[in-house]
Short mmCIF file of C-alpha atoms and ligand atoms in Angstrom, two decimals:
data_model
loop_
_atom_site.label_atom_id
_atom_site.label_comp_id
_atom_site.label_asym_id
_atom_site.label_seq_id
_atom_site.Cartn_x
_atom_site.Cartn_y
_atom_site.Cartn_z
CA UNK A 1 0.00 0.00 0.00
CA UNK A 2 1.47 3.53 -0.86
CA UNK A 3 2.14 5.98 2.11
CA UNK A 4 -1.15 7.92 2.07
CA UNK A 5 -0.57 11.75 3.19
CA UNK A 6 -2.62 14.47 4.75
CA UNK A 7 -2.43 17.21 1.91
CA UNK A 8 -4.26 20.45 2.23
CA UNK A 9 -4.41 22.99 -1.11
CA UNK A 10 -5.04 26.40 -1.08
CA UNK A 11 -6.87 27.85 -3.43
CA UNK A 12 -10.35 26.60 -5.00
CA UNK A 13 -9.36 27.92 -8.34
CA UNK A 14 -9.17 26.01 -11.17
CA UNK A 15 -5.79 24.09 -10.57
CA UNK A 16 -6.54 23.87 -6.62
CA UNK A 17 -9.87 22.32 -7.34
CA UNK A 18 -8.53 19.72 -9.54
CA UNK A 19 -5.55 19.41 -7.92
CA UNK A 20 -7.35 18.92 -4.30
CA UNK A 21 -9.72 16.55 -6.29
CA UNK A 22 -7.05 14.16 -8.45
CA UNK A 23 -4.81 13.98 -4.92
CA UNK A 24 -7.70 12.85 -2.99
CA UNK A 25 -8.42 10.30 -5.94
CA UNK A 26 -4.99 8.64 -5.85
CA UNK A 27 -6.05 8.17 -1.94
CA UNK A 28 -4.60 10.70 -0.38
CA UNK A 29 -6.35 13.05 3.07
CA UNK A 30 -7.12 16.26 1.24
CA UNK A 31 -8.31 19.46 2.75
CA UNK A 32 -9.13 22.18 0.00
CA UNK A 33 -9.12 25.76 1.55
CA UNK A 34 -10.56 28.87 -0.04
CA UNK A 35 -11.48 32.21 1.51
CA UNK A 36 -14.13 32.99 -0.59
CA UNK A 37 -17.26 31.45 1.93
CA UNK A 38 -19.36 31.25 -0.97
CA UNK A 39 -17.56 29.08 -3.00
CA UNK A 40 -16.57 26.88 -0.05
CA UNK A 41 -20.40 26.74 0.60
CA UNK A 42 -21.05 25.47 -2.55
CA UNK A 43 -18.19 23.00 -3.01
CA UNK A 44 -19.26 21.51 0.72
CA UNK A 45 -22.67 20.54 -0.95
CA UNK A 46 -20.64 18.78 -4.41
CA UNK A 47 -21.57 21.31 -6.43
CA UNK A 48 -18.40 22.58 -8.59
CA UNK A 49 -18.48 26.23 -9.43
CA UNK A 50 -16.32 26.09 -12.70
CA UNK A 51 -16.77 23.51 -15.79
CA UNK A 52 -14.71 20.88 -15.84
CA UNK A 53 -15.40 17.40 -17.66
CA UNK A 54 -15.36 14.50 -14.94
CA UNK A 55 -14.50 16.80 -11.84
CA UNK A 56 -17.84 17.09 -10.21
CA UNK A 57 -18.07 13.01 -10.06
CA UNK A 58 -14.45 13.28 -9.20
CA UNK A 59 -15.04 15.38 -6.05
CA UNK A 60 -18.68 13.80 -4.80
CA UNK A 61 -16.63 10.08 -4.71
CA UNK A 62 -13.92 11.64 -2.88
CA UNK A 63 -16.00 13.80 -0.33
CA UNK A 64 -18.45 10.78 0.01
CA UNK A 65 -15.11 8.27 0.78
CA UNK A 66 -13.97 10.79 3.36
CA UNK A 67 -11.02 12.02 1.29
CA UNK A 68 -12.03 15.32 0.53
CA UNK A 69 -13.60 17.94 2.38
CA UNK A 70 -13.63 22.22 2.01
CA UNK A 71 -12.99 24.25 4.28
CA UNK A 72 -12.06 28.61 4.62
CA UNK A 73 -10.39 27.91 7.56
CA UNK A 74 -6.75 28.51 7.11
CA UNK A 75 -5.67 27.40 10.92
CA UNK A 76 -8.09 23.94 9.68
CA UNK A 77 -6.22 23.50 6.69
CA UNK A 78 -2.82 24.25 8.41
CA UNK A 79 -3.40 21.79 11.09
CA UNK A 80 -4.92 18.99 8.37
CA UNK A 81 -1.72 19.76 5.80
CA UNK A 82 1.97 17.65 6.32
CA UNK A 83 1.99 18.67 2.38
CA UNK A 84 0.66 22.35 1.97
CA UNK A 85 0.20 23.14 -2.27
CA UNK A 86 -0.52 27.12 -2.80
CA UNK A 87 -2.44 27.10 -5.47
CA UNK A 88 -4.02 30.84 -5.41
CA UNK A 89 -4.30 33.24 -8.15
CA UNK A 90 -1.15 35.02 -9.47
CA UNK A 91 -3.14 37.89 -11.50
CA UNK A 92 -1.27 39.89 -14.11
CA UNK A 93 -0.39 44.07 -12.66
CA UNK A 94 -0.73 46.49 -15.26
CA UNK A 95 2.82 46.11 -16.31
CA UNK A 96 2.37 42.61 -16.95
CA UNK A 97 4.47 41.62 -13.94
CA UNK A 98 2.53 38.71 -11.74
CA UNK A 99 0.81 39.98 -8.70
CA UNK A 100 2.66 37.50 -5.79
CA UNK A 101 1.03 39.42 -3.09
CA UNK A 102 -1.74 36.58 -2.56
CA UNK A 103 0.96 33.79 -2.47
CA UNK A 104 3.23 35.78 0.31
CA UNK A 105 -0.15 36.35 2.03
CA UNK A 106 -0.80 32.65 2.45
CA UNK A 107 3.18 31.72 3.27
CA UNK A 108 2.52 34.40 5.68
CA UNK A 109 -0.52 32.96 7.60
CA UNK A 110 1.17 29.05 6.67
CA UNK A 111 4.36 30.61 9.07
CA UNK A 112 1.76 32.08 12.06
CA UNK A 113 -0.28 28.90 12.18
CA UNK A 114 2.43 25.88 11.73
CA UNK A 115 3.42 24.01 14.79
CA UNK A 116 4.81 21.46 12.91
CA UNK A 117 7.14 20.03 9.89
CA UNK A 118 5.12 21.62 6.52
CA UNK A 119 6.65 21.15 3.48
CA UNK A 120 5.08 23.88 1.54
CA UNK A 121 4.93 23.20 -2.79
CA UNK A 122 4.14 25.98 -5.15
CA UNK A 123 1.63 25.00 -7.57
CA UNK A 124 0.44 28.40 -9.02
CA UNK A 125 2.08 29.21 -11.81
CA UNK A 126 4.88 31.70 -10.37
CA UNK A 127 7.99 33.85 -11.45
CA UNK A 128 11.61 32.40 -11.15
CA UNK A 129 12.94 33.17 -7.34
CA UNK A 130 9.20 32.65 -5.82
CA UNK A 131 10.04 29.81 -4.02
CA UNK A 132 13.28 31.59 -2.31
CA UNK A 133 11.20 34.69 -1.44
CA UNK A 134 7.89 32.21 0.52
CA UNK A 135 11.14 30.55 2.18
CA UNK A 136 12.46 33.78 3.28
CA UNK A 137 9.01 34.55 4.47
CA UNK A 138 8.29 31.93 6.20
CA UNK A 139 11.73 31.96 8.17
CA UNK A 140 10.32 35.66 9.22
CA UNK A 141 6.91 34.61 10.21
CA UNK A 142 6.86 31.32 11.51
CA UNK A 143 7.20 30.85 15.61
CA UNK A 144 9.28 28.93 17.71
CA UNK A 145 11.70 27.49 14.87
CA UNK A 146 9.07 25.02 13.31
CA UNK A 147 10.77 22.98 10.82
CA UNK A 148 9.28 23.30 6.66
CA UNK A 149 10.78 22.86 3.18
CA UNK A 150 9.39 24.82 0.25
CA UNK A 151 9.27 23.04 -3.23
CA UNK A 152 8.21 23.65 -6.70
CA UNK A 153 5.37 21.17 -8.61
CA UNK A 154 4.43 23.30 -11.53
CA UNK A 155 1.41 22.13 -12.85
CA UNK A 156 0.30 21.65 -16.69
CA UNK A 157 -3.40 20.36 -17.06
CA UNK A 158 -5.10 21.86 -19.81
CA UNK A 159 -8.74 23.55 -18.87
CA UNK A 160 -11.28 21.07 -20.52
CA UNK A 161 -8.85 17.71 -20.26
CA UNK A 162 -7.67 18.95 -16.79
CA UNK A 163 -9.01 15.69 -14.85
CA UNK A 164 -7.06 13.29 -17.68
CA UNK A 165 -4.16 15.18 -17.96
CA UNK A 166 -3.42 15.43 -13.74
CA UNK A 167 -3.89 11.49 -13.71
CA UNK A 168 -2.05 11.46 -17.27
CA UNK A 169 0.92 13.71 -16.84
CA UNK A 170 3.85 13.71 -19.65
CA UNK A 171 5.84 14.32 -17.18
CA UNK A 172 5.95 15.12 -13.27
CA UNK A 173 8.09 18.21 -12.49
CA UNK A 174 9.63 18.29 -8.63
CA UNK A 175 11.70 21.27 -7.86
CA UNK A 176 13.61 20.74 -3.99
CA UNK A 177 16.34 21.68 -2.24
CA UNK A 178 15.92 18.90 0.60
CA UNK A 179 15.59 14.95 0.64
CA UNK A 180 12.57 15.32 3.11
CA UNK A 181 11.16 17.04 0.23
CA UNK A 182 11.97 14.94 -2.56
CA UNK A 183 10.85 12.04 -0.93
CA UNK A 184 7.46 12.76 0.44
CA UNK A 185 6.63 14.42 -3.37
CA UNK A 186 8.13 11.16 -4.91
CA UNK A 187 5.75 9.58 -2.95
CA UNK A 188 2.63 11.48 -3.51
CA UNK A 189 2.48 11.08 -7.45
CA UNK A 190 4.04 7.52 -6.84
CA UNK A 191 0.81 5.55 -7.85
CA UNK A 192 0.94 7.97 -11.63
CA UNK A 193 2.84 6.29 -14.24
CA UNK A 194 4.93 9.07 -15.83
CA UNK A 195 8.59 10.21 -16.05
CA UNK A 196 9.66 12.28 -13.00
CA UNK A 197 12.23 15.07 -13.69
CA UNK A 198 13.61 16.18 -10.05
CA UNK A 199 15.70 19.62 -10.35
CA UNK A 200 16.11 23.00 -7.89
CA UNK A 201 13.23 24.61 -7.22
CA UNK A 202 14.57 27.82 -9.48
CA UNK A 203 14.78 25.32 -12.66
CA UNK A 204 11.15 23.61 -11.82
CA UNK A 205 9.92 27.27 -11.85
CA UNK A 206 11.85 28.24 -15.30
CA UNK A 207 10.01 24.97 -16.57
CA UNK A 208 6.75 26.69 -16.35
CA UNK A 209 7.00 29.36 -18.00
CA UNK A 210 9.19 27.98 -20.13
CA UNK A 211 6.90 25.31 -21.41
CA UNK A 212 3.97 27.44 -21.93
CA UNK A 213 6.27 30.33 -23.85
CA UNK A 214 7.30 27.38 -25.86
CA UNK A 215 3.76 26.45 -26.78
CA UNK A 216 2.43 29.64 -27.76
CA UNK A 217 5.51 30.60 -29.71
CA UNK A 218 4.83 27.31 -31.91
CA UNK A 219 1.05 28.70 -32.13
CA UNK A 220 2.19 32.41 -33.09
CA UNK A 221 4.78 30.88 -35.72
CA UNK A 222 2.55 28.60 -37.33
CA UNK A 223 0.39 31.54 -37.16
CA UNK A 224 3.26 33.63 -39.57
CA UNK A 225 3.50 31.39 -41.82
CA UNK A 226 -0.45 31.13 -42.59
CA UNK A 227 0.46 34.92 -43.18
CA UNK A 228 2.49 34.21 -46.24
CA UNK A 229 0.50 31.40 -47.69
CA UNK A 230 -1.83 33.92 -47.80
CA UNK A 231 0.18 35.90 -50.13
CA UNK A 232 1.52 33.37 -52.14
CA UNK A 233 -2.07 30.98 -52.09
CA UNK A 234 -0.41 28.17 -50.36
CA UNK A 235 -2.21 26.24 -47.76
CA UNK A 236 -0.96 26.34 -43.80
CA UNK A 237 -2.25 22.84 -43.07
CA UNK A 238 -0.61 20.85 -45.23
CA UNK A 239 3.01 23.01 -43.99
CA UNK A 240 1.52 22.14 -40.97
CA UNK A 241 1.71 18.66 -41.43
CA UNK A 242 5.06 18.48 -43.43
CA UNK A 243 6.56 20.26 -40.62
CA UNK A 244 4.86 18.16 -37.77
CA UNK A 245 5.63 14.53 -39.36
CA UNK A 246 9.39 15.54 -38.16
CA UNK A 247 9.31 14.38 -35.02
CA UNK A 248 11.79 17.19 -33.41
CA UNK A 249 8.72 19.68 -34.31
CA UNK A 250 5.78 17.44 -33.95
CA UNK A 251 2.13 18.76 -35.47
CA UNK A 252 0.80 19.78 -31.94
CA UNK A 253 0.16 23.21 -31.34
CA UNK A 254 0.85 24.53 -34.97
CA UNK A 255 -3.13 25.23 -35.90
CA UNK A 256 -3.45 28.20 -37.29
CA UNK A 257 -6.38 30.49 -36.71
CA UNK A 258 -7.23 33.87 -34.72
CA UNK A 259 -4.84 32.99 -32.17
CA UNK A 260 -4.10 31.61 -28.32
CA UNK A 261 -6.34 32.82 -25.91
CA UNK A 262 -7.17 31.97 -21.90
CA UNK A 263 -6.13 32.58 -18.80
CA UNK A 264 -2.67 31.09 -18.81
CA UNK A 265 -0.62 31.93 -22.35
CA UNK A 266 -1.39 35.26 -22.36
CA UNK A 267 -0.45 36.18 -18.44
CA UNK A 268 2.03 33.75 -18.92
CA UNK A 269 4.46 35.01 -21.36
CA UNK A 270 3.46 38.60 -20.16
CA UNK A 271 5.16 37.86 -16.35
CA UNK A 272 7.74 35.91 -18.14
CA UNK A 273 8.74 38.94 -20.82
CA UNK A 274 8.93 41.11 -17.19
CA UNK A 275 10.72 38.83 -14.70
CA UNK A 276 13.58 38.43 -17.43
CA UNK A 277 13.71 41.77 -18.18
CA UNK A 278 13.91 42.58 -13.98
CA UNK A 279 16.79 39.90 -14.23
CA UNK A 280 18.89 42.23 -17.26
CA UNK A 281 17.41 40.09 -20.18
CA UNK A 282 15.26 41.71 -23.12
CA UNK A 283 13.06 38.30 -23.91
CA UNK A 284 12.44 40.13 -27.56
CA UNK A 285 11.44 36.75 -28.87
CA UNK A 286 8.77 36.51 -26.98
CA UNK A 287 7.36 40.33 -27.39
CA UNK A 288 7.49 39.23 -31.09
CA UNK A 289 4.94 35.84 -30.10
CA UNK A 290 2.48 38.53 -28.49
CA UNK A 291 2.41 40.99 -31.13
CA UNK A 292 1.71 38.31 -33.61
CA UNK A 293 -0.92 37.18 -31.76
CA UNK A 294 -2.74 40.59 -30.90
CA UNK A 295 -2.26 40.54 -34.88
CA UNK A 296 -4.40 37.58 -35.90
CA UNK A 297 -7.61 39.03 -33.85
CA UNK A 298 -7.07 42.23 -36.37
CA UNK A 299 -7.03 40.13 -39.15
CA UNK A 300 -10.44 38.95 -38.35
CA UNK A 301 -11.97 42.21 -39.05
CA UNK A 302 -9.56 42.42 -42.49
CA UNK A 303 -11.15 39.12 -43.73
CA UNK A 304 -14.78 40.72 -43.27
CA UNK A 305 -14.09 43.42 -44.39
CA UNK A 306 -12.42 42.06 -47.70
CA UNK A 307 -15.55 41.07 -48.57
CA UNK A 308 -18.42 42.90 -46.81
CA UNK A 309 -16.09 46.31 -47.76
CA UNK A 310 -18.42 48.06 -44.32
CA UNK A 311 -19.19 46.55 -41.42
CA UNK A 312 -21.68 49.12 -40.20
CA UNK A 313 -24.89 48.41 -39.89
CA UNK A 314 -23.95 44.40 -41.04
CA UNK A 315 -25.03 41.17 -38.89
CA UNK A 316 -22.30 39.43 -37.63
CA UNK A 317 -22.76 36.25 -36.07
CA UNK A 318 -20.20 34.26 -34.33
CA UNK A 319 -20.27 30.76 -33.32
CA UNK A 320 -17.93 30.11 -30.22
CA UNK A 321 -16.72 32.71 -27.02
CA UNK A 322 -14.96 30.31 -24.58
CA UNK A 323 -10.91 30.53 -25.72
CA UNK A 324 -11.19 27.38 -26.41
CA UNK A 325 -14.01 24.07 -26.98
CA UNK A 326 -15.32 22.04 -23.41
CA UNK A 327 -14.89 24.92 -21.47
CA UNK A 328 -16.77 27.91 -20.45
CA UNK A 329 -13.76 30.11 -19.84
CA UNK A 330 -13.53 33.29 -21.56
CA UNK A 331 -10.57 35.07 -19.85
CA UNK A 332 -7.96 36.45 -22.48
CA UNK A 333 -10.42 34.82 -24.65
CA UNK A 334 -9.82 36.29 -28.78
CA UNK A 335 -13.70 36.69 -28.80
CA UNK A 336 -13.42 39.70 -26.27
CA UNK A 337 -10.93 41.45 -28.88
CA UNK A 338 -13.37 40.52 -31.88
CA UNK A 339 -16.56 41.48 -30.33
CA UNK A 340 -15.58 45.15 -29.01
CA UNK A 341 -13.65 45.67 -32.58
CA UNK A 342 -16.89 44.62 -34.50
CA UNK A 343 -19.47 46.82 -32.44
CA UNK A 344 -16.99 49.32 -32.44
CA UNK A 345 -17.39 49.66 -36.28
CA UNK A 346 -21.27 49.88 -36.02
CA UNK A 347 -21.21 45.51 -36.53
CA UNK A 348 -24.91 43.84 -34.55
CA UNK A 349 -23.26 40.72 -33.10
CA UNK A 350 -25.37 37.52 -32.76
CA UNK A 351 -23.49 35.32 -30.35
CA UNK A 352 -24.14 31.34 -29.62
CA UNK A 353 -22.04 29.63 -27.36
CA UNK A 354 -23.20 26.36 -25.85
CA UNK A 355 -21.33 26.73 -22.60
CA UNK A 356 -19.98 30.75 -22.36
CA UNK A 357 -22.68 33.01 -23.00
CA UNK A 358 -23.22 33.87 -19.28
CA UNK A 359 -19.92 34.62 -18.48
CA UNK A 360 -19.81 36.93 -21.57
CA UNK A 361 -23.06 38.80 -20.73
CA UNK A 362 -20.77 39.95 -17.58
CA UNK A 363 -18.18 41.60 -19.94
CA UNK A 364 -20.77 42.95 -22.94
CA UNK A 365 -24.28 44.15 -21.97
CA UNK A 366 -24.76 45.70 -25.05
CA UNK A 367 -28.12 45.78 -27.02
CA UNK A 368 -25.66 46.11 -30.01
CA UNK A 369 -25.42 42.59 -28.97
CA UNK A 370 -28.23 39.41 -29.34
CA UNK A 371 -27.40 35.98 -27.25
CA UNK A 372 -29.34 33.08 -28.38
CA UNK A 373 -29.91 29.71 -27.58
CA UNK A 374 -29.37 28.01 -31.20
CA UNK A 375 -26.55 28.06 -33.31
CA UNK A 376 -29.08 28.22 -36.64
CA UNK A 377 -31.15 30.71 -35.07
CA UNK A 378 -27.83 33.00 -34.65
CA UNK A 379 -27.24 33.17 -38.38
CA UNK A 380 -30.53 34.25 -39.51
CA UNK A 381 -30.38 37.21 -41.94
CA UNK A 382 -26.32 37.48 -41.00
CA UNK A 383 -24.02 38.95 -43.33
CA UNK A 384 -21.21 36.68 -41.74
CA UNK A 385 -21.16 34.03 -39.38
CA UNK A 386 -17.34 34.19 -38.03
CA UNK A 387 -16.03 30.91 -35.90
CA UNK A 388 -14.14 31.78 -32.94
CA UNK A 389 -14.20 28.73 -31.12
CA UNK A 390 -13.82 25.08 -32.54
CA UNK A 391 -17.15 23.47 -30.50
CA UNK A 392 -17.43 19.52 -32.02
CA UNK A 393 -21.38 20.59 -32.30
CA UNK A 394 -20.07 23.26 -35.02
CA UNK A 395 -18.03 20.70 -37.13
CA UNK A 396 -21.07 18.70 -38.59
CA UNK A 397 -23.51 21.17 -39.76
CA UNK A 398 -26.29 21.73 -42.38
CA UNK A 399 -24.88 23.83 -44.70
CA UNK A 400 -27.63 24.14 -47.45
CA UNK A 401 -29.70 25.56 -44.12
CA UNK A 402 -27.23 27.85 -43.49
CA UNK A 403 -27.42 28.77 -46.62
CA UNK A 404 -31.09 29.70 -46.97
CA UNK A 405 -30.84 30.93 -43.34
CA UNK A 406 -28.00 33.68 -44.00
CA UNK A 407 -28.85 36.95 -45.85
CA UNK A 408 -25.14 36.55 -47.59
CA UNK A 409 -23.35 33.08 -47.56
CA UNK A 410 -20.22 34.44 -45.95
CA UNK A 411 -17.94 32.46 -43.39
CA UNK A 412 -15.09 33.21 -41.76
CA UNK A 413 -13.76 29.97 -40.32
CA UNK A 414 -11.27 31.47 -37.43
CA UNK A 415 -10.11 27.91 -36.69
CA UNK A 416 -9.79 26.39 -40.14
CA UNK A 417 -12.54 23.68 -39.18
CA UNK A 418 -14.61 23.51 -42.47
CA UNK A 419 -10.97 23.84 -44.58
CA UNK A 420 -11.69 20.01 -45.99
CA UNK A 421 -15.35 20.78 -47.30
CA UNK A 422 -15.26 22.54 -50.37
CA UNK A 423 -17.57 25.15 -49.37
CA UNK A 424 -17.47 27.08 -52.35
CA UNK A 425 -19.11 24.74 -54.30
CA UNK A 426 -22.33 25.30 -51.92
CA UNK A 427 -21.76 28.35 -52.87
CA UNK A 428 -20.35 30.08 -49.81
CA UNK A 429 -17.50 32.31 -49.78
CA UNK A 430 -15.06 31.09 -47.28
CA UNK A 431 -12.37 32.27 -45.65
CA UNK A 432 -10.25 30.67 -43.20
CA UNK A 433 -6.88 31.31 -41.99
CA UNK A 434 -3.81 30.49 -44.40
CA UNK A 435 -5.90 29.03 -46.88
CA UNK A 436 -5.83 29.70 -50.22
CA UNK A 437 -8.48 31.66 -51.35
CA UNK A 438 -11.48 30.44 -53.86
CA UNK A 439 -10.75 31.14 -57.42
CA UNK A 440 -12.10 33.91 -58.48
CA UNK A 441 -11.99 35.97 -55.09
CA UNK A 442 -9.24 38.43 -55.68
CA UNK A 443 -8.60 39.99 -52.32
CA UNK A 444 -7.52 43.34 -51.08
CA UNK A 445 -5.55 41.40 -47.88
CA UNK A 446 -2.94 40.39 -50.87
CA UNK A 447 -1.45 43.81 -51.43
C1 UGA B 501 -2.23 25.82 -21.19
C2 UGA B 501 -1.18 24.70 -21.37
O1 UGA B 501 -1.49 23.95 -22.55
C3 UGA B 501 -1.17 23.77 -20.15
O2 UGA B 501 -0.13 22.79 -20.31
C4 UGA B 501 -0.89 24.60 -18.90
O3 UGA B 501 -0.90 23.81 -17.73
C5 UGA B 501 -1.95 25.69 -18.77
O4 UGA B 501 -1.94 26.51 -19.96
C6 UGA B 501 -1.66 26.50 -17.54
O5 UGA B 501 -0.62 27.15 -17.51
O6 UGA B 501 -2.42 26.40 -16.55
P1 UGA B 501 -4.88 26.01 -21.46
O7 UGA B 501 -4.67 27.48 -21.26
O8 UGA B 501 -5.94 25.31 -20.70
O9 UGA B 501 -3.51 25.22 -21.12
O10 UGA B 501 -5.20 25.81 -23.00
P2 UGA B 501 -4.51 25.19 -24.31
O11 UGA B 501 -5.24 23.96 -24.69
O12 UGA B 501 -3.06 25.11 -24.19
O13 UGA B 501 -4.89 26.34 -25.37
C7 UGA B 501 -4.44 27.68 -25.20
C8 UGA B 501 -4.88 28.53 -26.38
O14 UGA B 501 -4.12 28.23 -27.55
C9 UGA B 501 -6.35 28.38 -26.78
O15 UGA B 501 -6.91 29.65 -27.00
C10 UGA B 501 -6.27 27.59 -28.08
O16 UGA B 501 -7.36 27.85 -28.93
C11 UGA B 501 -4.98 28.11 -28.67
N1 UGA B 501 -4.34 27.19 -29.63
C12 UGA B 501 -3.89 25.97 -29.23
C13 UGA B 501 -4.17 27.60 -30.96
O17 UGA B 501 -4.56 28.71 -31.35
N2 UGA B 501 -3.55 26.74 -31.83
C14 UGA B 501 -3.09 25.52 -31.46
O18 UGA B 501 -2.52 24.81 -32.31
C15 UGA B 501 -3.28 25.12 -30.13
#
């Protein structure tokens, strides 16, 4: 039988909750801790504020086997925790430097309430030199010389496949500077069949935002080169593929389209272009990965307007909010950029999501803007229908009652998901994103 801890997470967010829920499914004593009494309120009756496939099952089995429970107690949690994860919100400043000031709260109160060995992980995705600043604080706050080790876990679920990717890791990443430490983390993940890479703590951190700089440089290159087959009328898909058959590049992560969105790349790469520049280096490279991406949600308007000449006063409606399919996230989401450009110019937006529409009445309440409940009933007398999100309930559609539904057969396929239908012979003009065009359509994006 593997050595079963008592693990408390702070931090009901996304990566707590899951976290808290996938460590209390490999059998572990979890206590998940969030201040917000609400959300603790809820989560103590199984009900799971966020959408996540699998979790809320997850978390009922747990909570009902006694492995799970919530709390907003922070002395509870303390007392429950040998293994404390911090797993709280690291929101972007203005500058685009992360905002540690809710992770040195909770090393803070972790110091004033231990009375005995913690080893305290970071799980929040943080800057390089976190972990030696919550050490430092801890050494100032904690009472009567209480023994702890601090270590780095980064973790890399994807929102939507979090649940399988937790259980199904490529990799485990365990940053220490103790053998306590190693050991007790070694044995926590012990029962998960993946590859365990054990470094410093300052390394584990780098591997963060490495990894995710990594990914949405791939996206924002494939995303160039769909800018000159453009020009030249090749087709991005099939580079993609030639390229991603190599297996040093591999095809993941090189779909063109409007762009990366969510709460993660965008932040990420934003406190990683700041923290190297704080540390003497000009990350120029990856300034270049965010201004092509800003650049993509422009083009969106380009492509409409290369064929609609003036938005004003046209019906635009897009399929798809959440940054990405199977989740109803829109933060950093390209839709945000798209929508404000497009009522901006004078655009009425018909929006259907089938999971996001709620969350994106809280940014637009605009009666420039129409949310309905049907993805057919969206497109009625539209100008343009314009995908922003690649749904699976968008990829099979009727398209000759799209056709008699739209005033002008017009799509703008954002994520290249009707590319293999030839479209144009149902008489639609399509445009996706480093296709070539339809004979016959000269456009004015060429010049
Ligand atoms: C990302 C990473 O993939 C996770 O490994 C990491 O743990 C997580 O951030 C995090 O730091 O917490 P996530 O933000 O959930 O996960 O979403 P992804 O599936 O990576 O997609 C990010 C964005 O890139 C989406 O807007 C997606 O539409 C876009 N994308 C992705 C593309 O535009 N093209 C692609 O080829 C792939």
């Amino acid at each position: 039988m593997d050595k079963i801890y008592n693990i408390s997470v702070i931090g009901a967010g996304h990566v707590g909750l899951v976290t808290a829920a996938c460590l209390a499914h490999l059998g572990h004593k979890v206590c998940c801790m969030d201040n917000n009494p609400s959300k603790i309120d809820l989560l103590s009756k199984g009900k799971i504020p966020i959408y996540e496939p699998g979790l809320e099952e997850m978390v009922l089995q747990s909570m009902a086997e006694d492995r799970l429970f919530f709390t907003g107690s922070m002395e509870e949690a303390v007392n429950h925790g040998e293994v404390i994860f911090i797993a709280v919100g690291t929101p972007p400043r203005e500058n685009g430097e992360a905002d540690l000031s809710y992770v040195e709260n909770v090393a803070r109160e972790i110091a004033s309430l231990m009375e005995s060995y913690k080893l305290i992980v970071e799980k929040s995705t943080v800057p390089v030199e976190t972990g030696e600043k919550v050490k430092n604080t801890i050494k100032l706050y904690v009472r009567k010389n209480v023994p702890f080790d601090v270590a780095s876990n980064p973790e890399f679920l994807r929102e939507g496949s979090a649940i399988h990717d937790f259980m199904n890791p490529d990799r485990i990443v365990i940053g220490i500077d103790s053998e306590k430490a190693k050991r007790i983390l070694m044995d926590i993940y012990k029962s998960l069949n993946a590859p365990i890479v054990v470094t410093d703590i300052k390394s584990a951190e780098l591997i963060k935002h490495a990894s995710n700089s990594f990914l949405a440089m791939k996206i924002s290159f494939i995303n160039a080169i769909s800018r000159i087959c453009e020009k030249v009328g090749a087709d991005v898909e099939k580079v993609a593929e030639g390229m991603g058959l190599d297996k040093r590049i591999g095809r993941e992560f090189l779909n063109a389209g409007i762009g990366f969105g969510g709460s993660c790349f965008p932040k990420d790469i934003d406190a990683f272009i700041h923290i190297s520049e704080s540390l003497g280096y000009d990350f120029r490279l990856l300034k270049e990965v965010k201004r092509i991406n800003d650049e993509q949600r422009k083009l969106v308007i380009q492509k409409i307007k290369d064929v609609l000449w003036i938005i004003k006063g046209k019906k635009i409606a897009i399929w798809g909010v959440a940054f990405k399919p199977d989740t109803d996230d829109i933060r950093g989401a390209p839709a945000i950029d798209i929508i404000d450009q497009l009522i901006t110019e004078g655009a009425k937006v018909c929006i259907y999501d089938p999971q996001a529409m709620e969350n994106l009445k809280t940014v637009f309440d605009d009666s420039r803007i129409d949310y309905v409940q049907d993805k057919y009933q969206a497109i009625h007398d539209a100008d343009c229908l314009l995908i922003v999100t690649e749904w699976e309930e968008f990829r099979n559609v009727d398209f000759n009652l799209m056709k008699k539904k739209m005033r002008f057969p017009f799509i703008v396929d954002g994520r290249n998901i009707y590319s293999s239908y030839n479209l144009q012979e149902k008489e639609f003009i399509y445009y996706g994103f480093g296709k070539p065009l339809p004979s016959g359509v000269k456009s004015q994006m060429r010049k």
